[in-house]
Structure formats: C-alpha cells, structure tokens
Amino acid sequence: MGGDLCTRVIRGGSWSKMEKRLNDVVSKSFIGSYFKLEARKSSFTGELRAATATFFTMAYIISVNATILSVSGGTCSAADCSPPATADCVLRSNAGYDACLAKTKSDLVVATVLSAMAASMAMGVLANLPFGLAPGMGSNAYFAFNLVGFHGTGSLSYETALAVVCVEGCAFFLASALGLRGKLAKFIPHSIRLASGAGIGLFIAFVGLQANQGVGLIGPDPSNLVTITACTNTDPNTGQCLGGKMQNPKFWLGLVGFLITCYGLMKNVKGSMIYGIIFVTCVSWFRDTKVTYFPNTPLGDESYNYFKKVVDFHKIESTLGAFSFTDFNRSEVWVALVTLFYVDVLATTGTMYTMAELGGFVDEQDGTFEGEYMAYLVDATGTIAGSALGVTTTATFIESTAGMREGGRTGLTAVIIGLFFLVSLFFTPLLTSVPPWAVGPSLVIVGVMMMKMVKDIDWSNMKEAVPAFATMILMPLTYSIANGIIGGIGLYVALRLYDYGVSAVKWVMKMRRMVVEEHNQVSAAATSVDSTVEMI
C-alpha cells in the first residue's frame, strides 16, 4: 500500500512540483541572485546534484593525500622512537615512531579536509565558478618523495619543505595578482607541458604499485633494481622478497578494488574512485584476517580503538604552522621552489582553464572567462593557507567535470562541495583507517588518467619527442619530478642549438645587408651632392 502511494505521488508530479517551488524560491532569494542561478539557467537542486557528484568523485583525495604526505614522516623523528633506538629507527618498524606517524596522518586528514573546504567555498563565493579544490596530486608526491623523502631521509626537512610551499604560494599569488599566470605558461614548450603531466602520472602510478604506499606489486631487487613482489614475507630493512611471491592476499584484495574502480569508470558510474577504496577498506577493517588493517599488536589495538569511535573531531597538532626558514640559504631550497612553481603553472593554471572551457565560461573573442582573476587568486591563497595547515599546493580538480555534467553552472556548487568536506571533518577515525592497499589502486588510476596528455605530442618530430620522452621516463626512474623537468628542458634546448645558431647567423647577415644597403644609399646621396656642386 505504501508503494502504491509513492507511485501515485510520483505519477501525480507532486515531487516535481515541490522541486520547482523550491527552485523558484531559492532563485528569487538573495542566494539565487548572488550566484546568478537564473542568468546561468541553473537551479538549486541542479547545483546540489552537481556538488554531490563532484564531491564523490574527488573525496578520495582525503585519504590519498594524507597517506602520501605521511610517508615523509611529517614532524616525526628518531626522538619519537621507542627505546632502545638507533639513528635508523625511522626506517624500521618501531612502536613509538609508528604511533607518531599515526597521529601525523590524522593531522594531515584534517588539514586536507580544511584546505579543500575553505578553497572550494572561496571559489564559489568569490569567483562564482562550480570548481572543487583540494591539495593536488603531483605536488604532494614531489613534496613527500623528492623533498622530504621517505621518513625524512630527503634533502629537506618537513618544516623547510612547508616553508618552500608557503613562499611558492606567495609567488603564485603575486603572479596571479599581476596577471602573469597565463603568460608564464606560454613560455614553457608545449611538448614539455604535456610530458610533465604524463610523467607525474607515471610517477604517481609507480608509487601506487609499491608496498609502503600501495598494493605492493613492485619491490627492490639486488640485480634488477625492481621486480615483481607481492610477497608474503619481506625483509623489514631492505624490502626484498623472502618468499611467497605474488601470494600476498593484500595485493589481491587491492587488485579487486582496482577492477571495481575500472569497471565503474568504464560504465561512467559517478564516484567510481571512491567505491573501490571503500570496498577494500571495509574488508580490511575485519580483524583476525590476513588482510586486516588492525593486526593484534599494541599499535594495531590502539588504531582499532580509535577507529571504533567512528565520529570524532581531531585537532591538528604537529603540522599546524610547522614552518622553518632557517635553511633557505641552501641551493636545494631554490631548486624545489622553482620546480613547485613550474608544476603549479602547468597543473593549476592549465586545469582551471580547461574546466572553464568545458563549462562554456570562456569568451571565444578574448579567451578569458568570468571570474578568472578571482579564481586565480583563490587557488593561490589556498596554497598559502594549506601550507600553514601542513599540506601542499591547492589545485582545481579535473573531477569538477562530473558536477558540470550534472548541471553545475554557478559557485553554489563549489560552496556545497565545501560543506560536504566540512561534514567529513567529523569522521576522522574512519578516514585515517584507510590502508595503503586500498589507496594504491587509485594512484594507478590517476596515472592512467594523466597519460592521455601524450596523444597531443608530435611523436614524428624528434625535436619534440625526445625531450618529452626524457621528461616522462626520468620522473619514475630517478624517483624525482624535478629531474624529469630539468632533463626534458635541457634536451629541448640542446636539440635546438643548431636552429638557434642558424637563426643567429641569418640575423647577423640580415643586419649586415641592411648596413651595407644603408651605406650604399648614403654614398649614392653624397655622390649626387658632389656632382651637383661641380655643375654649379
């Protein structure tokens, strides 16, 4: 009987009438006029559906970003290790250091959520664009694996690296305020721009295939550097396989999550990225299994007790304001600063303009879009604020297209996305209990998505193909985004030295001809004057 009533209500159009009345009320209110709902032919319910679609497609960044950044060790050090401890205790399993890492990951989850919430809401209110923002992929990998390194073994400390992000954000804000972002992007060779995105994708996928941050399919090998692992037993110091290759159940569970995500993307299911993570995570939450995330250890018991809270508000302790400018006299700092700025010019500027094009906001005559100036300022400010919280560069997410396909046309979509992030802030126990083998498949999928850029590279032209390939291959093989960029640009310049030399010679010859012609004209004029004088 209840089903018949619902059917009559739907057939009678009651829900449609209620939706129409709601949309009419909101459209005529201050909110509707501020966000220009009628002018952009949108509605409140349409913006709500759009925000929901975008949030579900980009929600994976909460756990993924925290997982990647926590690999750096954050502010944890050997001083946090349980005694007796040696200087290399950060590279081994140590109860005290692991507990510090767990707290750091919780801090980074909250920092990711807060930065995404603030940046998305600011984008909606100030620029009136339906874009979701959060700490971006690429810069977080460069920060964790190249600058700070695994558990702080890199060239910079976590505090110094955060200061680099802050300074880079300020430089980006200045470039945005002066209107230089688009012009700076044009200075970078087109093939290098495309290859950088694809190379970062390869790097991220490579990370997702390893054991510490992913599914554990790839591991070290004494003769071949890397090899297939997914072993049941590994050396705790070197990570080498000791037995049971391709028999680790956590890898196979991660593979199932990978296939779930792939099938969802194939069928255009919204939120496919998060569904694979949720499946693997939920299975890993059961204790006393071979794939559990809560082993029967003191740290596992502590993590499980926190997980059972489900709802909790976690205060940021270790990463908030963790700046240090004392090492800014080192060359590594300035290389990092230039590299981050370069990645920002490529990623954030290019992605935002692409989103504006897909949404139909770009003016075909002058190439600008409504709210462009404020949008650039918002994501630059988001980077500065994010660094204060402990995370890396804030960027517009390509997943915003999911919301625009659902009808998102105004900044109200971005504001609602920010509210969704606000709600997720209170589920920190669940968000911090996502295992690496659940996150790894998403990293591989991100790499797959970023590889589509290579189709626009002119592979028939060696002057374009060689630098592009070097950029892509050096990033994962040298485990450095900066090395790939430097190598690609270096080869690009080297392969054009002949062209530059020929152009310089042609310019000199042209100048010489002009001087000779001018000299001849002067001589002819002088001769004419002399002849006239003699005749007189």
Coordinates of C-alpha atoms in Angstrom, one line a residue:
M1 CA 0.0 0.0 0.0
G2 CA 2.9 2.4 0.8
G3 CA 4.4 1.6 -2.5
D4 CA 1.2 2.4 -4.3
L5 CA 1.0 5.8 -2.5
C6 CA 4.6 6.6 -3.5
T7 CA 3.8 5.6 -7.1
R8 CA 0.7 7.9 -7.2
V9 CA 2.7 10.8 -5.7
I10 CA 5.4 10.4 -8.3
R11 CA 2.9 10.0 -11.2
G12 CA 0.9 12.9 -9.9
G13 CA 4.0 15.1 -10.2
S14 CA 4.0 16.1 -6.5
W15 CA 7.8 15.7 -6.2
S16 CA 8.3 17.7 -9.4
K17 CA 6.1 20.5 -8.2
M18 CA 7.9 20.6 -4.8
E19 CA 11.2 20.7 -6.6
K20 CA 10.0 23.5 -8.8
R21 CA 8.7 25.5 -5.9
L22 CA 12.0 25.1 -4.0
N23 CA 14.0 26.1 -7.0
D24 CA 11.8 29.2 -7.6
V25 CA 12.1 30.3 -4.0
V26 CA 15.9 29.9 -4.0
S27 CA 16.3 31.6 -7.4
K28 CA 14.4 34.7 -6.3
S29 CA 16.2 34.9 -3.0
F30 CA 19.5 36.6 -2.2
I31 CA 21.4 33.4 -2.8
G32 CA 19.8 32.9 -6.2
S33 CA 20.6 36.5 -7.3
Y34 CA 24.1 36.4 -5.9
F35 CA 25.1 33.2 -7.7
K36 CA 23.1 34.2 -10.8
L37 CA 21.0 31.0 -10.9
E38 CA 18.5 32.3 -13.4
A39 CA 21.1 34.1 -15.5
R40 CA 23.1 30.9 -15.9
K41 CA 19.9 28.8 -16.4
S42 CA 20.5 26.7 -13.3
S43 CA 18.6 25.7 -10.2
F44 CA 19.2 24.9 -6.6
T45 CA 18.5 21.2 -6.9
G46 CA 20.7 21.0 -10.1
E47 CA 23.6 22.7 -8.2
L48 CA 23.0 20.2 -5.3
R49 CA 23.2 17.2 -7.6
A50 CA 26.3 18.7 -9.2
A51 CA 28.0 19.2 -5.9
T52 CA 27.2 15.7 -4.8
A53 CA 28.7 14.2 -8.0
T54 CA 31.9 16.3 -7.8
F55 CA 32.4 15.5 -4.1
F56 CA 32.0 11.8 -4.5
T57 CA 34.5 11.8 -7.4
M58 CA 37.1 13.8 -5.6
A59 CA 36.6 12.5 -2.0
Y60 CA 39.4 10.0 -2.5
I61 CA 41.9 12.8 -2.1
I62 CA 41.2 13.0 1.7
S63 CA 42.8 9.6 2.4
V64 CA 45.1 9.6 -0.6
N65 CA 46.8 12.9 0.2
A66 CA 47.2 12.1 3.9
T67 CA 48.7 8.7 3.0
I68 CA 51.2 10.2 0.6
L69 CA 52.3 13.1 2.8
S70 CA 52.6 10.9 5.9
V71 CA 55.2 8.8 4.0
S72 CA 57.5 11.8 4.6
G73 CA 57.2 11.2 8.3
G74 CA 55.9 14.7 8.9
T75 CA 57.5 16.2 12.0
C76 CA 58.3 12.8 13.5
S77 CA 62.0 12.0 14.1
A78 CA 64.2 9.5 15.8
A79 CA 63.4 11.2 19.1
D80 CA 59.9 9.7 18.8
C81 CA 61.2 6.1 18.6
S82 CA 60.7 3.7 21.5
P83 CA 63.9 2.9 23.4
P84 CA 66.3 1.3 22.8
A85 CA 66.5 3.1 19.5
T86 CA 69.2 3.9 17.0
A87 CA 69.5 6.7 14.5
D88 CA 68.0 4.5 11.7
C89 CA 64.9 3.5 13.8
V90 CA 62.8 5.7 11.5
L91 CA 63.4 3.2 8.7
R92 CA 62.3 0.2 10.7
S93 CA 59.2 -0.9 12.5
N94 CA 59.2 1.0 15.8
A95 CA 56.2 1.3 18.1
G96 CA 57.0 4.9 19.1
Y97 CA 57.7 6.2 15.6
D98 CA 54.7 4.3 14.2
A99 CA 52.4 5.9 16.8
C100 CA 53.8 9.4 15.9
L101 CA 53.1 8.6 12.2
A102 CA 49.5 7.6 13.0
K103 CA 48.9 11.0 14.7
T104 CA 50.6 12.8 11.8
K105 CA 48.3 11.1 9.4
S106 CA 45.3 12.2 11.4
D107 CA 46.6 15.7 11.3
L108 CA 47.0 15.5 7.6
V109 CA 43.5 14.2 7.0
V110 CA 42.1 17.2 8.9
A111 CA 44.4 19.6 7.1
T112 CA 43.4 18.2 3.7
V113 CA 39.7 18.5 4.6
L114 CA 40.0 22.0 5.9
S115 CA 42.1 23.3 2.9
A116 CA 39.6 21.7 0.5
M117 CA 36.6 23.1 2.3
A118 CA 38.0 26.6 2.5
A119 CA 39.3 26.8 -1.0
S120 CA 36.1 25.3 -2.6
M121 CA 33.8 27.7 -0.7
A122 CA 36.0 30.6 -1.5
M123 CA 36.0 29.7 -5.2
G124 CA 32.2 29.6 -5.1
V125 CA 31.6 32.8 -3.2
L126 CA 34.3 35.0 -4.8
A127 CA 34.6 33.6 -8.3
N128 CA 31.1 32.1 -8.7
L129 CA 32.5 29.0 -10.5
P130 CA 31.5 25.4 -9.9
F131 CA 35.0 24.1 -9.3
G132 CA 36.1 21.9 -6.4
L133 CA 39.5 22.5 -5.0
A134 CA 41.8 20.4 -2.8
P135 CA 45.5 19.6 -2.4
G136 CA 46.6 18.4 -5.8
M137 CA 48.2 15.2 -7.0
G138 CA 51.7 15.7 -8.3
S139 CA 52.9 18.4 -5.9
N140 CA 52.2 16.2 -2.9
A141 CA 54.2 13.4 -4.5
Y142 CA 57.1 15.7 -5.2
F143 CA 56.9 17.1 -1.6
A144 CA 56.8 13.6 0.1
F145 CA 59.2 11.6 -2.1
N146 CA 61.7 14.1 -3.5
L147 CA 62.0 16.9 -1.0
V148 CA 61.4 15.3 2.4
G149 CA 61.9 11.7 1.4
F150 CA 60.8 8.5 3.0
H151 CA 60.5 9.2 6.7
G152 CA 62.6 12.3 6.4
T153 CA 65.6 10.9 4.5
G154 CA 65.4 13.5 1.7
S155 CA 67.3 16.7 1.2
L156 CA 64.9 19.0 3.2
S157 CA 63.1 18.7 6.5
Y158 CA 59.4 18.6 6.6
E159 CA 59.3 22.1 8.2
T160 CA 61.6 23.6 5.5
A161 CA 59.6 22.0 2.7
L162 CA 56.4 23.5 4.1
A163 CA 58.1 26.9 4.1
V164 CA 59.0 26.4 0.4
V165 CA 55.3 25.6 -0.3
C166 CA 54.3 28.8 1.5
V167 CA 56.8 31.0 -0.4
E168 CA 55.8 29.4 -3.7
G169 CA 52.2 30.1 -2.9
C170 CA 53.0 33.8 -2.2
A171 CA 54.9 34.0 -5.5
F172 CA 52.0 32.4 -7.2
F173 CA 49.6 34.9 -5.6
L174 CA 51.8 37.7 -6.9
A175 CA 51.9 36.3 -10.4
S176 CA 48.1 35.9 -10.2
A177 CA 47.6 39.5 -9.0
L178 CA 49.7 40.9 -11.8
G179 CA 48.0 38.8 -14.4
L180 CA 51.2 36.8 -15.3
R181 CA 49.9 33.2 -14.9
G182 CA 48.7 32.7 -18.4
K183 CA 51.8 34.4 -19.9
L184 CA 54.2 32.3 -17.8
A185 CA 52.5 29.1 -19.0
K186 CA 53.1 30.1 -22.6
F187 CA 56.9 30.3 -22.1
I188 CA 57.1 26.6 -21.4
P189 CA 57.4 24.4 -24.5
H190 CA 54.2 22.7 -25.4
S191 CA 55.7 19.2 -25.6
I192 CA 57.3 19.6 -22.1
R193 CA 54.0 20.8 -20.7
L194 CA 52.2 17.7 -21.9
A195 CA 55.0 15.4 -21.0
S196 CA 55.3 16.8 -17.4
G197 CA 51.7 15.9 -16.7
A198 CA 52.1 12.4 -18.1
G199 CA 55.4 11.9 -16.3
I200 CA 53.9 12.9 -13.0
G201 CA 51.2 10.4 -13.7
L202 CA 53.8 7.6 -14.2
F203 CA 55.5 8.7 -11.0
I204 CA 52.2 8.5 -9.0
A205 CA 51.3 5.1 -10.5
F206 CA 54.8 3.8 -9.7
V207 CA 54.2 4.9 -6.1
G208 CA 50.9 3.2 -6.0
L209 CA 52.4 -0.1 -7.1
Q210 CA 54.9 -0.2 -4.2
A211 CA 54.5 -1.7 -0.8
N212 CA 54.8 1.3 1.6
Q213 CA 52.2 3.4 -0.2
G214 CA 50.3 1.0 -2.4
V215 CA 49.4 -2.6 -3.3
G216 CA 53.0 -3.9 -3.1
L217 CA 53.3 -5.4 -6.6
I218 CA 56.7 -3.9 -7.2
G219 CA 59.7 -4.1 -4.8
P220 CA 63.5 -3.9 -4.8
D221 CA 65.8 -6.5 -6.4
P222 CA 69.6 -6.7 -5.8
S223 CA 70.3 -7.4 -9.5
N224 CA 67.5 -5.8 -11.5
L225 CA 66.8 -2.8 -9.1
V226 CA 63.0 -3.5 -9.2
T227 CA 60.9 -6.6 -9.7
I228 CA 57.5 -8.2 -9.1
T229 CA 57.0 -9.0 -5.5
A230 CA 53.6 -9.0 -3.7
C231 CA 55.3 -11.4 -1.3
T232 CA 54.0 -12.9 1.9
N233 CA 57.4 -12.3 3.6
T234 CA 59.8 -9.4 3.0
D235 CA 63.0 -8.2 4.6
P236 CA 62.0 -5.4 7.1
N237 CA 65.2 -3.4 6.3
T238 CA 65.5 -3.7 2.6
G239 CA 62.0 -4.6 1.5
Q240 CA 63.3 -7.5 -0.6
C241 CA 61.2 -10.6 -1.2
L242 CA 61.9 -13.5 1.2
G243 CA 59.2 -15.9 -0.1
G244 CA 55.7 -16.3 -1.4
K245 CA 56.0 -14.1 -4.5
M246 CA 52.6 -13.0 -5.8
Q247 CA 50.9 -14.6 -2.8
N248 CA 50.3 -11.6 -0.6
P249 CA 46.5 -11.5 0.0
K250 CA 46.6 -7.7 0.5
F251 CA 47.7 -7.3 -3.1
W252 CA 44.9 -9.5 -4.5
L253 CA 42.4 -7.6 -2.4
G254 CA 43.8 -4.3 -3.8
L255 CA 43.5 -5.7 -7.3
V256 CA 39.8 -6.4 -6.7
G257 CA 39.4 -2.8 -5.7
F258 CA 41.3 -1.7 -8.8
L259 CA 38.9 -3.7 -11.0
I260 CA 35.9 -2.3 -9.2
T261 CA 37.1 1.2 -10.0
C262 CA 37.9 0.3 -13.6
Y263 CA 34.5 -1.2 -14.2
G264 CA 32.8 1.8 -12.6
L265 CA 34.8 4.2 -14.9
M266 CA 34.0 2.1 -17.9
K267 CA 30.3 2.5 -17.2
N268 CA 30.6 6.2 -16.2
V269 CA 29.5 5.4 -12.6
K270 CA 29.9 8.6 -10.5
G271 CA 32.2 8.1 -7.6
S272 CA 34.0 5.1 -9.0
M273 CA 37.3 6.1 -7.5
I274 CA 35.9 6.2 -4.0
Y275 CA 33.9 2.9 -4.4
G276 CA 37.0 0.8 -5.0
I277 CA 38.6 2.4 -1.9
I278 CA 35.5 1.8 0.2
F279 CA 35.3 -1.9 -0.7
V280 CA 38.9 -2.7 0.0
T281 CA 38.9 -0.6 3.2
C282 CA 35.7 -2.2 4.6
V283 CA 37.1 -5.7 4.0
S284 CA 40.4 -4.7 5.7
W285 CA 38.6 -3.4 8.8
F286 CA 37.7 -7.0 9.9
R287 CA 40.2 -8.2 12.5
D288 CA 41.9 -11.6 12.7
T289 CA 42.2 -11.9 8.9
K290 CA 45.2 -11.9 6.6
V291 CA 44.2 -8.6 5.1
T292 CA 43.3 -6.7 8.3
Y293 CA 44.5 -3.2 8.9
F294 CA 44.3 -3.8 12.6
P295 CA 46.8 -6.6 13.5
N296 CA 47.0 -8.0 17.0
T297 CA 49.8 -5.7 18.1
P298 CA 49.9 -2.7 20.6
L299 CA 49.7 -0.2 17.7
G300 CA 47.0 -2.3 15.9
D301 CA 44.9 -2.3 19.1
E302 CA 45.4 1.4 19.6
S303 CA 44.3 2.1 16.0
Y304 CA 41.3 -0.1 16.3
N305 CA 40.1 1.5 19.5
Y306 CA 40.3 4.9 17.8
F307 CA 38.6 3.6 14.7
K308 CA 35.6 2.4 16.8
K309 CA 34.8 6.0 17.8
V310 CA 33.6 6.5 14.2
V311 CA 32.8 10.2 14.9
D312 CA 35.4 12.4 16.4
F313 CA 36.9 15.8 15.9
H314 CA 40.6 15.7 15.7
K315 CA 42.7 18.8 16.4
I316 CA 45.8 19.4 14.3
E317 CA 48.8 19.3 16.5
S318 CA 52.0 18.5 14.7
T319 CA 51.6 20.1 11.2
L320 CA 49.9 23.4 12.1
G321 CA 52.3 26.2 11.3
A322 CA 55.3 23.9 11.1
F323 CA 57.4 26.3 9.1
S324 CA 61.1 26.7 9.1
F325 CA 63.0 29.3 7.0
T326 CA 66.4 28.6 8.5
D327 CA 67.7 26.5 5.6
F328 CA 66.8 28.9 2.8
N329 CA 70.5 29.6 2.1
R330 CA 70.8 26.1 0.5
S331 CA 70.6 25.5 -3.2
E332 CA 68.1 22.6 -2.8
V333 CA 65.5 25.0 -1.4
W334 CA 65.6 27.2 -4.5
V335 CA 65.5 24.3 -6.9
A336 CA 62.5 23.0 -5.0
L337 CA 60.9 26.4 -5.2
V338 CA 61.3 26.8 -8.9
T339 CA 60.1 23.2 -9.5
L340 CA 57.0 23.6 -7.4
F341 CA 56.2 26.9 -9.2
Y342 CA 56.7 25.2 -12.5
V343 CA 54.3 22.4 -11.6
D344 CA 51.8 24.9 -10.4
V345 CA 51.9 26.9 -13.6
L346 CA 51.3 23.7 -15.5
A347 CA 48.8 22.0 -13.3
T348 CA 46.6 24.5 -11.6
T349 CA 46.5 27.2 -14.4
G350 CA 46.0 24.6 -17.2
T351 CA 43.4 22.6 -15.3
M352 CA 41.4 25.6 -14.3
Y353 CA 41.3 27.0 -17.9
T354 CA 40.3 23.5 -19.2
M355 CA 37.5 23.4 -16.7
A356 CA 36.3 26.8 -17.8
E357 CA 36.4 25.7 -21.4
L358 CA 34.4 22.6 -20.7
G359 CA 31.8 24.6 -18.7
G360 CA 31.4 27.0 -21.5
F361 CA 32.6 30.0 -19.5
V362 CA 35.4 31.1 -21.8
D363 CA 34.8 34.1 -24.1
E364 CA 35.8 33.0 -27.6
Q365 CA 36.9 36.5 -28.6
D366 CA 39.4 37.4 -25.9
G367 CA 40.0 33.9 -24.3
T368 CA 39.1 35.0 -20.8
F369 CA 36.3 33.7 -18.6
E370 CA 34.1 35.3 -16.0
G371 CA 35.6 35.2 -12.5
E372 CA 39.1 34.3 -13.9
Y373 CA 41.0 36.9 -11.9
M374 CA 39.4 35.9 -8.6
A375 CA 39.7 32.2 -9.4
Y376 CA 43.5 32.5 -9.8
L377 CA 43.8 34.5 -6.6
V378 CA 41.6 31.9 -4.7
D379 CA 43.7 28.9 -5.5
A380 CA 47.0 30.8 -4.9
T381 CA 45.6 31.8 -1.4
G382 CA 44.5 28.2 -0.9
T383 CA 48.1 27.1 -1.3
I384 CA 49.3 29.6 1.3
A385 CA 46.6 28.6 3.8
G386 CA 47.2 24.9 3.1
S387 CA 50.9 25.2 3.8
A388 CA 50.0 26.7 7.2
L389 CA 47.9 23.6 7.9
G390 CA 50.6 21.3 6.7
V391 CA 49.6 20.2 3.2
T392 CA 50.8 21.1 -0.3
T393 CA 49.6 23.1 -3.3
T394 CA 45.8 23.6 -3.6
A395 CA 44.5 23.0 -7.1
T396 CA 41.3 22.8 -9.1
F397 CA 40.3 19.2 -9.6
I398 CA 39.5 17.8 -13.0
E399 CA 36.8 15.8 -11.3
S400 CA 34.8 19.0 -11.3
T401 CA 33.6 18.0 -14.8
A402 CA 31.4 15.3 -13.1
G403 CA 29.4 18.1 -11.4
M404 CA 29.3 20.2 -14.6
R405 CA 27.8 17.3 -16.4
E406 CA 25.1 17.2 -13.8
G407 CA 24.2 20.8 -14.4
G408 CA 26.6 22.7 -12.1
R409 CA 26.8 26.2 -13.5
T410 CA 27.5 28.5 -10.6
G411 CA 29.6 28.9 -7.5
L412 CA 26.8 27.4 -5.4
T413 CA 28.1 24.0 -6.5
A414 CA 31.5 24.8 -5.0
V415 CA 30.0 26.1 -1.8
I416 CA 28.0 22.9 -1.3
I417 CA 31.2 20.9 -2.1
G418 CA 32.9 22.8 0.7
L419 CA 30.0 21.9 3.1
F420 CA 30.4 18.2 2.2
F421 CA 34.1 18.4 3.2
L422 CA 33.0 20.1 6.4
V423 CA 30.8 17.1 7.3
S424 CA 33.6 14.7 6.5
L425 CA 35.8 16.5 9.0
F426 CA 33.9 14.8 11.9
F427 CA 34.7 11.2 10.6
T428 CA 38.4 11.3 11.1
P429 CA 38.6 7.9 12.8
L430 CA 37.2 6.3 9.6
L431 CA 39.2 8.4 7.2
T432 CA 42.5 7.7 8.9
S433 CA 41.9 3.9 8.8
V434 CA 42.2 3.5 5.1
P435 CA 45.0 1.1 4.3
P436 CA 47.7 1.7 1.6
W437 CA 46.5 -1.3 -0.5
A438 CA 43.1 0.5 -0.8
V439 CA 44.7 3.8 -1.8
G440 CA 47.3 2.3 -4.2
P441 CA 44.8 1.3 -7.0
S442 CA 43.5 4.9 -7.0
L443 CA 47.0 6.2 -7.5
V444 CA 47.4 3.9 -10.5
I445 CA 44.1 5.1 -12.0
V446 CA 45.2 8.7 -11.5
G447 CA 48.3 7.8 -13.5
V448 CA 46.2 6.3 -16.3
M449 CA 44.1 9.4 -16.5
M450 CA 47.1 11.7 -16.7
M451 CA 48.7 9.7 -19.5
K452 CA 46.1 10.8 -22.0
M453 CA 48.1 14.0 -22.5
V454 CA 50.7 12.2 -24.6
K455 CA 48.4 11.9 -27.6
D456 CA 48.9 15.6 -28.3
I457 CA 52.7 15.3 -28.5
D458 CA 54.1 15.3 -32.1
W459 CA 56.0 12.0 -31.9
S460 CA 57.1 12.2 -35.5
N461 CA 59.2 15.3 -34.7
M462 CA 62.3 14.2 -32.8
K463 CA 62.9 17.7 -31.5
E464 CA 59.6 17.4 -29.7
A465 CA 59.5 13.6 -29.0
V466 CA 63.0 13.1 -27.4
P467 CA 62.6 15.9 -24.7
A468 CA 59.0 14.8 -24.0
F469 CA 60.1 11.1 -23.6
A470 CA 63.0 12.1 -21.4
T471 CA 60.7 14.2 -19.2
M472 CA 58.3 11.3 -18.7
I473 CA 60.8 8.4 -18.2
L474 CA 63.2 10.3 -15.9
M475 CA 60.5 11.1 -13.3
P476 CA 59.7 7.5 -12.2
L477 CA 63.1 6.0 -12.9
T478 CA 65.0 8.7 -10.9
Y479 CA 62.2 9.0 -8.4
S480 CA 62.2 12.7 -9.0
I481 CA 59.8 15.1 -10.7
A482 CA 62.5 17.8 -10.7
N483 CA 65.0 15.6 -12.6
G484 CA 62.4 14.9 -15.3
I485 CA 61.6 18.5 -15.8
I486 CA 65.3 19.6 -15.8
G487 CA 66.3 16.8 -18.2
G488 CA 63.4 17.5 -20.6
I489 CA 64.1 21.2 -20.8
G490 CA 67.8 20.6 -21.1
L491 CA 67.3 18.3 -24.1
Y492 CA 64.8 20.7 -25.7
V493 CA 67.3 23.5 -25.6
A494 CA 70.2 21.2 -26.8
L495 CA 68.3 19.9 -29.8
R496 CA 67.5 23.4 -30.9
L497 CA 71.1 24.8 -30.6
Y498 CA 71.5 24.3 -34.4
D499 CA 68.3 26.1 -35.1
Y500 CA 69.3 28.9 -32.7
G501 CA 72.7 29.1 -34.4
V502 CA 71.3 29.2 -37.9
S503 CA 68.8 31.9 -36.8
A504 CA 71.5 33.9 -35.2
V505 CA 73.7 33.7 -38.4
K506 CA 70.7 34.7 -40.6
W507 CA 70.0 37.7 -38.3
V508 CA 73.6 38.8 -38.4
M509 CA 73.7 38.5 -42.2
K510 CA 70.4 40.4 -42.5
M511 CA 71.8 43.2 -40.3
R512 CA 74.9 43.3 -42.4
R513 CA 72.9 43.6 -45.6
M514 CA 70.8 46.4 -44.1
V515 CA 74.0 48.2 -43.0
V516 CA 75.6 47.8 -46.5
E517 CA 72.4 49.0 -48.2
E518 CA 72.2 52.0 -45.9
H519 CA 75.9 52.7 -46.5
N520 CA 75.4 52.5 -50.3
Q521 CA 72.4 54.8 -50.1
V522 CA 74.4 57.3 -48.1
S523 CA 77.3 57.0 -50.6
A524 CA 75.0 57.5 -53.6
A525 CA 73.4 60.5 -51.9
A526 CA 76.9 62.0 -51.2
T527 CA 78.0 61.4 -54.9
S528 CA 74.8 63.1 -56.1
V529 CA 75.5 66.1 -53.9
D530 CA 79.1 66.3 -55.1
S531 CA 78.0 66.2 -58.8
T532 CA 75.6 69.0 -58.2
V533 CA 78.2 71.1 -56.6
E534 CA 80.6 70.6 -59.5
M535 CA 77.9 71.5 -62.0
I536 CA 77.3 74.8 -60.1

